[in-house]
PDB file of C-alpha atoms in Angstrom:
ATOM      1  CA  MET A   1      43.074 -33.180  23.800  1.00 47.00           C
ATOM      2  CA  LYS A   2      41.109 -33.397  27.058  1.00 44.00           C
ATOM      3  CA  ASN A   3      39.771 -29.876  26.509  1.00 47.00           C
ATOM      4  CA  ILE A   4      38.580 -30.794  23.023  1.00 43.00           C
ATOM      5  CA  LEU A   5      36.851 -33.907  24.395  1.00 40.00           C
ATOM      6  CA  LYS A   6      35.127 -31.869  27.115  1.00 42.00           C
ATOM      7  CA  LEU A   7      33.962 -29.317  24.548  1.00 40.00           C
ATOM      8  CA  PHE A   8      32.532 -32.078  22.351  1.00 41.00           C
ATOM      9  CA  LEU A   9      30.675 -33.685  25.262  1.00 39.00           C
ATOM     10  CA  PHE A  10      29.326 -30.319  26.382  1.00 38.00           C
ATOM     11  CA  GLY A  11      28.147 -29.514  22.850  1.00 43.00           C
ATOM     12  CA  SER A  12      26.444 -32.898  22.538  1.00 43.00           C
ATOM     13  CA  LEU A  13      24.695 -32.392  25.872  1.00 38.00           C
ATOM     14  CA  PHE A  14      23.610 -28.895  24.868  1.00 37.00           C
ATOM     15  CA  PHE A  15      22.077 -30.068  21.597  1.00 39.00           C
ATOM     16  CA  SER A  16      20.431 -33.080  23.246  1.00 39.00           C
ATOM     17  CA  VAL A  17      18.774 -30.868  25.859  1.00 37.00           C
ATOM     18  CA  GLY A  18      17.712 -28.327  23.247  1.00 39.00           C
ATOM     19  CA  VAL A  19      16.220 -30.954  20.989  1.00 39.00           C
ATOM     20  CA  SER A  20      14.339 -32.702  23.804  1.00 38.00           C
ATOM     21  CA  HIS A  21      12.742 -29.408  24.807  1.00 37.00           C
ATOM     22  CA  THR A  22      11.714 -28.482  21.255  1.00 38.00           C
ATOM     23  CA  SER A  23      10.616 -32.050  20.425  1.00 37.00           C
ATOM     24  CA  ALA A  24      12.456 -31.750  17.080  1.00 40.00           C
ATOM     25  CA  GLN A  25      13.907 -34.827  15.464  1.00 41.00           C
ATOM     26  CA  PHE A  26      16.478 -33.076  13.248  1.00 43.00           C
ATOM     27  CA  LEU A  27      18.491 -29.882  13.340  1.00 43.00           C
ATOM     28  CA  ASN A  28      19.327 -28.021  10.154  1.00 41.00           C
ATOM     29  CA  VAL A  29      22.977 -27.105  10.732  1.00 39.00           C
ATOM     30  CA  LEU A  30      24.844 -28.077   7.590  1.00 44.00           C
ATOM     31  CA  ASN A  31      24.717 -27.033   3.934  1.00 55.00           C
ATOM     32  CA  GLY A  32      25.470 -29.185   0.902  1.00 73.00           C
ATOM     33  CA  LYS A  33      24.790 -29.500  -2.828  1.00 82.00           C
ATOM     34  CA  ARG A  34      22.720 -32.086  -4.648  1.00 84.00           C
ATOM     35  CA  LYS A  35      23.031 -32.959  -8.322  1.00 89.00           C
ATOM     36  CA  VAL A  36      19.476 -32.994  -9.685  1.00 91.00           C
ATOM     37  CA  ASN A  37      18.114 -33.922 -13.115  1.00 92.00           C
ATOM     38  CA  LEU A  38      15.503 -31.394 -14.248  1.00 94.00           C
ATOM     39  CA  ASN A  39      12.991 -32.046 -17.011  1.00 92.00           C
ATOM     40  CA  SER A  40       9.575 -30.888 -18.176  1.00 89.00           C
ATOM     41  CA  GLU A  41       6.816 -31.576 -20.669  1.00 85.00           C
ATOM     42  CA  PRO A  42       7.118 -29.800 -22.995  1.00 86.00           C
ATOM     43  CA  GLN A  43      10.855 -29.351 -22.699  1.00 88.00           C
ATOM     44  CA  GLY A  44      12.683 -26.039 -22.996  1.00 91.00           C
ATOM     45  CA  ALA A  45      11.465 -24.623 -19.682  1.00 91.00           C
ATOM     46  CA  ILE A  46      13.561 -22.218 -17.633  1.00 93.00           C
ATOM     47  CA  VAL A  47      14.105 -23.409 -14.065  1.00 94.00           C
ATOM     48  CA  SER A  48      14.983 -20.834 -11.408  1.00 94.00           C
ATOM     49  CA  ILE A  49      15.304 -20.447  -7.646  1.00 92.00           C
ATOM     50  CA  ASP A  50      14.400 -17.054  -6.167  1.00 90.00           C
ATOM     51  CA  GLY A  51      14.740 -15.503  -9.621  1.00 90.00           C
ATOM     52  CA  GLN A  52      18.149 -17.036 -10.360  1.00 92.00           C
ATOM     53  CA  VAL A  53      18.172 -19.325 -13.390  1.00 94.00           C
ATOM     54  CA  ILE A  54      19.741 -22.731 -12.770  1.00 93.00           C
ATOM     55  CA  GLY A  55      18.985 -24.481 -16.042  1.00 93.00           C
ATOM     56  CA  LEU A  56      16.927 -25.074 -19.178  1.00 93.00           C
ATOM     57  CA  THR A  57      15.145 -28.414 -19.339  1.00 94.00           C
ATOM     58  CA  PRO A  58      16.310 -31.080 -19.843  1.00 93.00           C
ATOM     59  CA  CYS A  59      19.422 -30.435 -17.765  1.00 94.00           C
ATOM     60  CA  THR A  60      21.379 -31.358 -14.658  1.00 93.00           C
ATOM     61  CA  ALA A  61      21.900 -28.734 -11.969  1.00 93.00           C
ATOM     62  CA  LYS A  62      23.595 -28.562  -8.593  1.00 91.00           C
ATOM     63  CA  ILE A  63      21.207 -27.227  -5.979  1.00 90.00           C
ATOM     64  CA  LYS A  64      22.402 -26.019  -2.607  1.00 86.00           C
ATOM     65  CA  VAL A  65      20.269 -27.698   0.038  1.00 80.00           C
ATOM     66  CA  PRO A  66      20.266 -27.836   3.840  1.00 73.00           C
ATOM     67  CA  ALA A  67      21.401 -31.180   5.252  1.00 59.00           C
ATOM     68  CA  PRO A  68      20.049 -32.351   8.647  1.00 57.00           C
ATOM     69  CA  MET A  69      21.872 -33.781  11.682  1.00 50.00           C
ATOM     70  CA  ILE A  70      20.128 -36.567  13.585  1.00 50.00           C
ATOM     71  CA  PHE A  71      19.960 -36.623  17.393  1.00 48.00           C
ATOM     72  CA  ASN A  72      18.612 -39.049  19.975  1.00 44.00           C
ATOM     73  CA  THR A  73      14.981 -37.940  20.094  1.00 45.00           C
ATOM     74  CA  PRO A  74      11.685 -39.822  19.698  1.00 55.00           C
ATOM     75  CA  LYS A  75      11.256 -41.097  16.135  1.00 57.00           C
ATOM     76  CA  ASN A  76       7.469 -40.905  16.259  1.00 65.00           C
ATOM     77  CA  ASP A  77       7.303 -37.101  16.406  1.00 68.00           C
ATOM     78  CA  LYS A  78       5.676 -36.759  12.985  1.00 70.00           C
ATOM     79  CA  GLU A  79       4.679 -33.125  13.434  1.00 74.00           C
ATOM     80  CA  ALA A  80       8.242 -32.049  14.203  1.00 73.00           C
ATOM     81  CA  LEU A  81       9.550 -34.075  11.267  1.00 73.00           C
ATOM     82  CA  GLU A  82       7.018 -32.599   8.875  1.00 75.00           C
ATOM     83  CA  GLU A  83       7.778 -29.080  10.085  1.00 77.00           C
ATOM     84  CA  LEU A  84      11.474 -29.628   9.515  1.00 76.00           C
ATOM     85  CA  ARG A  85      10.878 -31.077   6.052  1.00 77.00           C
ATOM     86  CA  LYS A  86       8.878 -27.984   5.116  1.00 80.00           C
ATOM     87  CA  GLY A  87      11.723 -25.784   6.297  1.00 79.00           C
ATOM     88  CA  MET A  88      14.161 -27.750   4.154  1.00 83.00           C
ATOM     89  CA  THR A  89      11.983 -27.612   1.019  1.00 87.00           C
ATOM     90  CA  ILE A  90      13.103 -25.403  -1.853  1.00 89.00           C
ATOM     91  CA  LEU A  91      10.716 -24.044  -4.495  1.00 91.00           C
ATOM     92  CA  LEU A  92      11.809 -24.493  -8.114  1.00 93.00           C
ATOM     93  CA  THR A  93      10.066 -22.213 -10.599  1.00 93.00           C
ATOM     94  CA  PHE A  94       9.398 -23.683 -14.057  1.00 92.00           C
ATOM     95  CA  SER A  95       8.664 -21.070 -16.748  1.00 88.00           C
ATOM     96  CA  LYS A  96       7.930 -21.422 -20.455  1.00 85.00           C
ATOM     97  CA  ASP A  97       6.406 -19.146 -23.090  1.00 77.00           C
ATOM     98  CA  GLY A  98       2.747 -19.882 -23.625  1.00 69.00           C
ATOM     99  CA  TYR A  99       2.317 -21.603 -20.253  1.00 76.00           C
ATOM    100  CA  GLU A 100       1.694 -20.436 -16.724  1.00 77.00           C
ATOM    101  CA  SER A 101       4.785 -20.491 -14.494  1.00 81.00           C
ATOM    102  CA  CYS A 102       4.624 -23.013 -11.676  1.00 86.00           C
ATOM    103  CA  GLU A 103       6.501 -23.512  -8.409  1.00 88.00           C
ATOM    104  CA  VAL A 104       7.506 -27.132  -7.820  1.00 89.00           C
ATOM    105  CA  PRO A 105       8.621 -28.140  -4.302  1.00 89.00           C
ATOM    106  CA  PHE A 106      11.992 -29.847  -3.984  1.00 89.00           C
ATOM    107  CA  GLY A 107      12.239 -31.325  -0.502  1.00 85.00           C
ATOM    108  CA  PRO A 108      13.387 -34.395   1.434  1.00 83.00           C
ATOM    109  CA  ASP A 109      11.328 -37.542   1.947  1.00 78.00           C
ATOM    110  CA  ALA A 110      10.647 -39.302   5.250  1.00 71.00           C
ATOM    111  CA  THR A 111      14.258 -40.471   5.407  1.00 72.00           C
ATOM    112  CA  MET A 112      15.437 -36.878   4.888  1.00 75.00           C
ATOM    113  CA  ARG A 113      16.838 -37.622   1.444  1.00 80.00           C
ATOM    114  CA  TYR A 114      16.328 -35.376  -1.562  1.00 84.00           C
ATOM    115  CA  PRO A 115      15.148 -36.854  -4.876  1.00 86.00           C
ATOM    116  CA  SER A 116      17.641 -37.193  -7.727  1.00 88.00           C
ATOM    117  CA  SER A 117      15.262 -35.731 -10.321  1.00 89.00           C
ATOM    118  CA  VAL A 118      12.400 -33.246 -10.646  1.00 91.00           C
ATOM    119  CA  PHE A 119       9.843 -33.353 -13.464  1.00 89.00           C
ATOM    120  CA  HIS A 120       7.089 -30.850 -14.220  1.00 87.00           C
ATOM    121  CA  SER A 121       4.289 -31.236 -16.746  1.00 83.00           C
ATOM    122  CA  PHE A 122       2.792 -27.920 -17.816  1.00 78.00           C
ATOM    123  CA  GLU A 123      -0.970 -27.735 -17.942  1.00 68.00           C
ATOM    124  CA  LYS A 124      -2.401 -26.378 -21.136  1.00 61.00           C
ATOM    125  CA  GLY A 125      -3.910 -23.048 -20.271  1.00 55.00           C
ATOM    126  CA  GLY A 126      -5.831 -20.727 -22.560  1.00 53.00           C
ATOM    127  CA  SER A 127      -2.627 -19.335 -24.070  1.00 54.00           C
ATOM    128  CA  SER A 128      -1.320 -22.773 -25.045  1.00 55.00           C
ATOM    129  CA  ARG A 129      -4.537 -24.211 -26.486  1.00 63.00           C
ATOM    130  CA  ALA A 130      -4.947 -23.975 -30.235  1.00 64.00           C
ATOM    131  CA  VAL A 131      -7.742 -21.913 -31.767  1.00 63.00           C
ATOM    132  CA  ASN A 132     -10.414 -24.380 -32.829  1.00 58.00           C
ATOM    133  CA  ARG A 133     -13.731 -23.936 -34.607  1.00 55.00           C
ATOM    134  CA  SER A 134     -15.324 -26.673 -32.506  1.00 58.00           C
ATOM    135  CA  ASN A 135     -14.718 -24.647 -29.337  1.00 58.00           C
ATOM    136  CA  PRO A 136     -14.745 -20.972 -30.336  1.00 57.00           C
ATOM    137  CA  GLY A 137     -13.655 -18.321 -27.843  1.00 55.00           C
ATOM    138  CA  ALA A 138     -11.977 -20.800 -25.485  1.00 57.00           C
ATOM    139  CA  THR A 139      -8.393 -19.571 -25.943  1.00 65.00           C
ATOM    140  CA  ASP A 140      -6.581 -16.497 -24.691  1.00 65.00           C
ATOM    141  CA  LEU A 141      -5.607 -15.566 -28.260  1.00 70.00           C
ATOM    142  CA  GLU A 142      -9.262 -15.265 -29.257  1.00 65.00           C
ATOM    143  CA  ARG A 143      -9.796 -12.952 -26.302  1.00 69.00           C
ATOM    144  CA  THR A 144      -6.680 -10.868 -27.021  1.00 76.00           C
ATOM    145  CA  ILE A 145      -7.742  -7.753 -28.893  1.00 83.00           C
ATOM    146  CA  ILE A 146      -5.386  -6.519 -31.623  1.00 87.00           C
ATOM    147  CA  ARG A 147      -5.603  -3.072 -33.188  1.00 90.00           C
ATOM    148  CA  TRP A 148      -5.509  -3.219 -36.990  1.00 93.00           C
ATOM    149  CA  TYR A 149      -4.731   0.152 -38.609  1.00 94.00           C
ATOM    150  CA  PHE A 150      -3.713   0.866 -42.209  1.00 95.00           C
ATOM    151  CA  GLU A 151      -3.477   4.128 -44.113  1.00 95.00           C
ATOM    152  CA  SER A 152      -2.333   4.980 -47.600  1.00 95.00           C
ATOM    153  CA  GLU A 153      -1.581   7.965 -49.801  1.00 94.00           C
ATOM    154  CA  PRO A 154      -3.734   8.351 -51.768  1.00 94.00           C
ATOM    155  CA  GLN A 155      -6.528   6.867 -49.739  1.00 94.00           C
ATOM    156  CA  GLY A 156      -9.104   4.427 -51.030  1.00 95.00           C
ATOM    157  CA  ALA A 157      -6.744   1.491 -51.556  1.00 96.00           C
ATOM    158  CA  ARG A 158      -8.257  -1.961 -51.121  1.00 96.00           C
ATOM    159  CA  ILE A 159      -6.699  -4.049 -48.331  1.00 96.00           C
ATOM    160  CA  PHE A 160      -6.283  -7.846 -48.492  1.00 97.00           C
ATOM    161  CA  TRP A 161      -4.747 -10.162 -45.917  1.00 95.00           C
ATOM    162  CA  ARG A 162      -3.652 -13.783 -45.703  1.00 95.00           C
ATOM    163  CA  VAL A 163      -1.858 -16.160 -43.337  1.00 95.00           C
ATOM    164  CA  ILE A 164       1.638 -17.395 -44.177  1.00 96.00           C
ATOM    165  CA  SER A 165       2.743 -20.250 -41.940  1.00 95.00           C
ATOM    166  CA  SER A 166       6.103 -21.938 -41.435  1.00 94.00           C
ATOM    167  CA  CYS A 167       4.330 -24.733 -39.524  1.00 92.00           C
ATOM    168  CA  PRO A 168       1.577 -25.824 -41.974  1.00 91.00           C
ATOM    169  CA  ASP A 169       0.882 -28.983 -39.931  1.00 90.00           C
ATOM    170  CA  GLU A 170      -0.414 -26.749 -37.147  1.00 89.00           C
ATOM    171  CA  VAL A 171      -1.489 -23.538 -38.891  1.00 91.00           C
ATOM    172  CA  LYS A 172      -2.629 -23.628 -42.510  1.00 92.00           C
ATOM    173  CA  ASN A 173      -1.747 -21.047 -45.138  1.00 94.00           C
ATOM    174  CA  THR A 174      -4.779 -19.161 -46.421  1.00 93.00           C
ATOM    175  CA  ASN A 175      -5.845 -17.371 -49.583  1.00 94.00           C
ATOM    176  CA  GLU A 176      -6.221 -13.617 -49.727  1.00 94.00           C
ATOM    177  CA  LEU A 177      -9.247 -12.200 -47.953  1.00 93.00           C
ATOM    178  CA  TRP A 178     -10.617  -8.702 -48.375  1.00 94.00           C
ATOM    179  CA  LEU A 179     -10.226  -6.622 -45.212  1.00 93.00           C
ATOM    180  CA  GLY A 180     -11.466  -3.150 -46.192  1.00 93.00           C
ATOM    181  CA  ASN A 181     -10.319   0.117 -47.751  1.00 95.00           C
ATOM    182  CA  THR A 182      -7.833   2.685 -46.462  1.00 95.00           C
ATOM    183  CA  PRO A 183      -8.052   4.383 -44.093  1.00 94.00           C
ATOM    184  CA  PHE A 184      -8.870   1.276 -42.060  1.00 94.00           C
ATOM    185  CA  GLU A 185      -8.981   0.920 -38.274  1.00 92.00           C
ATOM    186  CA  GLU A 186     -10.520  -1.934 -36.332  1.00 91.00           C
ATOM    187  CA  THR A 187      -9.980  -3.999 -33.196  1.00 88.00           C
ATOM    188  CA  ARG A 188     -10.202  -7.738 -33.660  1.00 82.00           C
ATOM    189  CA  SER A 189      -8.661 -10.959 -32.328  1.00 78.00           C
ATOM    190  CA  PHE A 190      -6.604 -13.591 -34.125  1.00 76.00           C
ATOM    191  CA  ASN A 191      -9.170 -16.207 -35.074  1.00 78.00           C
ATOM    192  CA  ILE A 192      -6.602 -18.298 -36.939  1.00 84.00           C
ATOM    193  CA  GLN A 193      -7.248 -22.023 -36.749  1.00 84.00           C
ATOM    194  CA  GLY A 194      -4.463 -23.985 -35.023  1.00 86.00           C
ATOM    195  CA  LEU A 195      -2.740 -20.860 -33.703  1.00 87.00           C
ATOM    196  CA  THR A 196      -1.143 -20.910 -30.248  1.00 84.00           C
ATOM    197  CA  TYR A 197       1.141 -18.408 -28.571  1.00 82.00           C
ATOM    198  CA  GLU A 198       3.911 -20.989 -28.844  1.00 82.00           C
ATOM    199  CA  ASN A 199       3.709 -21.370 -32.642  1.00 87.00           C
ATOM    200  CA  SER A 200       2.749 -17.745 -33.339  1.00 88.00           C
ATOM    201  CA  ARG A 201       6.409 -16.863 -33.932  1.00 90.00           C
ATOM    202  CA  ASP A 202       6.288 -19.110 -37.027  1.00 93.00           C
ATOM    203  CA  VAL A 203       3.196 -17.422 -38.463  1.00 94.00           C
ATOM    204  CA  GLN A 204       2.961 -14.181 -40.442  1.00 95.00           C
ATOM    205  CA  ILE A 205       0.138 -11.958 -41.588  1.00 95.00           C
ATOM    206  CA  GLU A 206       0.612 -10.610 -45.103  1.00 97.00           C
ATOM    207  CA  ILE A 207      -1.122  -7.320 -45.904  1.00 96.00           C
ATOM    208  CA  LYS A 208      -1.513  -6.290 -49.535  1.00 97.00           C
ATOM    209  CA  VAL A 209      -2.956  -2.974 -50.745  1.00 97.00           C
ATOM    210  CA  LYS A 210      -4.241  -2.379 -54.296  1.00 96.00           C
ATOM    211  CA  ARG A 211      -5.451   0.707 -56.117  1.00 95.00           C
ATOM    212  CA  ASN A 212      -6.113   1.315 -59.780  1.00 94.00           C
ATOM    213  CA  GLY A 213      -3.237   3.152 -61.418  1.00 93.00           C
ATOM    214  CA  TYR A 214      -0.799   2.253 -58.627  1.00 95.00           C
ATOM    215  CA  LEU A 215       1.547  -0.621 -57.960  1.00 95.00           C
ATOM    216  CA  ASP A 216       0.472  -3.264 -55.469  1.00 96.00           C
ATOM    217  CA  GLN A 217       2.295  -3.125 -52.156  1.00 96.00           C
ATOM    218  CA  THR A 218       2.817  -5.951 -49.680  1.00 96.00           C
ATOM    219  CA  LYS A 219       4.033  -6.041 -46.079  1.00 96.00           C
ATOM    220  CA  ARG A 220       4.335  -8.925 -43.623  1.00 95.00           C
ATOM    221  CA  PHE A 221       3.903  -8.893 -39.860  1.00 95.00           C
ATOM    222  CA  ASN A 222       5.023 -11.542 -37.386  1.00 95.00           C
ATOM    223  CA  VAL A 223       2.050 -12.750 -35.349  1.00 92.00           C
ATOM    224  CA  ARG A 224       4.026 -13.194 -32.099  1.00 89.00           C
ATOM    225  CA  GLN A 225       5.223  -9.587 -32.314  1.00 91.00           C
ATOM    226  CA  ALA A 226       1.709  -8.378 -33.127  1.00 90.00           C
ATOM    227  CA  ILE A 227       0.316 -10.219 -30.092  1.00 87.00           C
ATOM    228  CA  ASP A 228       2.953  -8.740 -27.787  1.00 87.00           C
ATOM    229  CA  GLN A 229       2.422  -5.227 -29.175  1.00 88.00           C
ATOM    230  CA  GLN A 230      -1.339  -5.731 -29.543  1.00 88.00           C
ATOM    231  CA  GLU A 231      -1.219  -3.949 -32.869  1.00 91.00           C
ATOM    232  CA  ILE A 232      -0.713  -4.377 -36.605  1.00 92.00           C
ATOM    233  CA  SER A 233      -0.361  -1.050 -38.363  1.00 93.00           C
ATOM    234  CA  SER A 234       1.394   0.500 -41.340  1.00 94.00           C
ATOM    235  CA  PHE A 235       1.327   3.341 -43.834  1.00 95.00           C
ATOM    236  CA  PHE A 236       1.517   2.674 -47.573  1.00 96.00           C
ATOM    237  CA  ASP A 237       2.872   5.398 -49.838  1.00 95.00           C
ATOM    238  CA  MET A 238       1.399   4.296 -53.157  1.00 94.00           C
ATOM    239  CA  ILE A 239       3.579   4.462 -56.269  1.00 94.00           C
ATOM    240  CA  LYS A 240       1.978   5.244 -59.629  1.00 92.00           C
ATOM    241  CA  ALA A 241       2.248   2.535 -62.225  1.00 89.00           C
ATOM    242  CA  GLU A 242       4.007   3.431 -65.458  1.00 79.00           C
ATOM    243  CA  GLU A 243       1.609   4.018 -68.322  1.00 63.00           C
ATOM    244  CA  GLU A 244       2.092   1.747 -71.298  1.00 54.00           C
TER     245      GLU A 244
END
């Protein structure tokens, strides 16, 4: 028992001397977990630490954090306190399709206590802003070039396209518009009013080819997939219509 008491006193003296020489107010010697509420605007963001996913907002996660030990040192050493707080701060990465990923610091306050919740509001970048006639060319989608290529056998078929939307409140359906004749190849952007990368998965481009003496053919392409592949292309093998 006496040996244990001596060891404790020696350890306390050692730490006290070390701290007084380094002018630090806290020593990071313990590890613990904190239950933290995570949320974002918009919701549905992936939250990760060093590439490891810890949740999908809104959610509650347990985050392993360093816990400090307090020693008898001057309490007015703000520089040492701030340096320690930085060392105890963890970066949470919030990621969501259509928005730029952001690192949000999760660290202790002046009393060395971690917050019980972390909230991140995504800023609307070019990829999340909707295409708008009043501000043309301001979005990433309008600057994303898509290759449009269509061929048919026989050639000379007329090509029409239209927008089919599952979210008509954001992106309107359109009537058929003439695109050109096969073979057709062109690079153009998606100048579809109300379109964002986020809602592009709910929007389709319908391509219809027509030629006298042949049956009309129609194919649909998902806009999100076309954006990711930077291409809409297809071959139409025309079928002769039956003569009456």
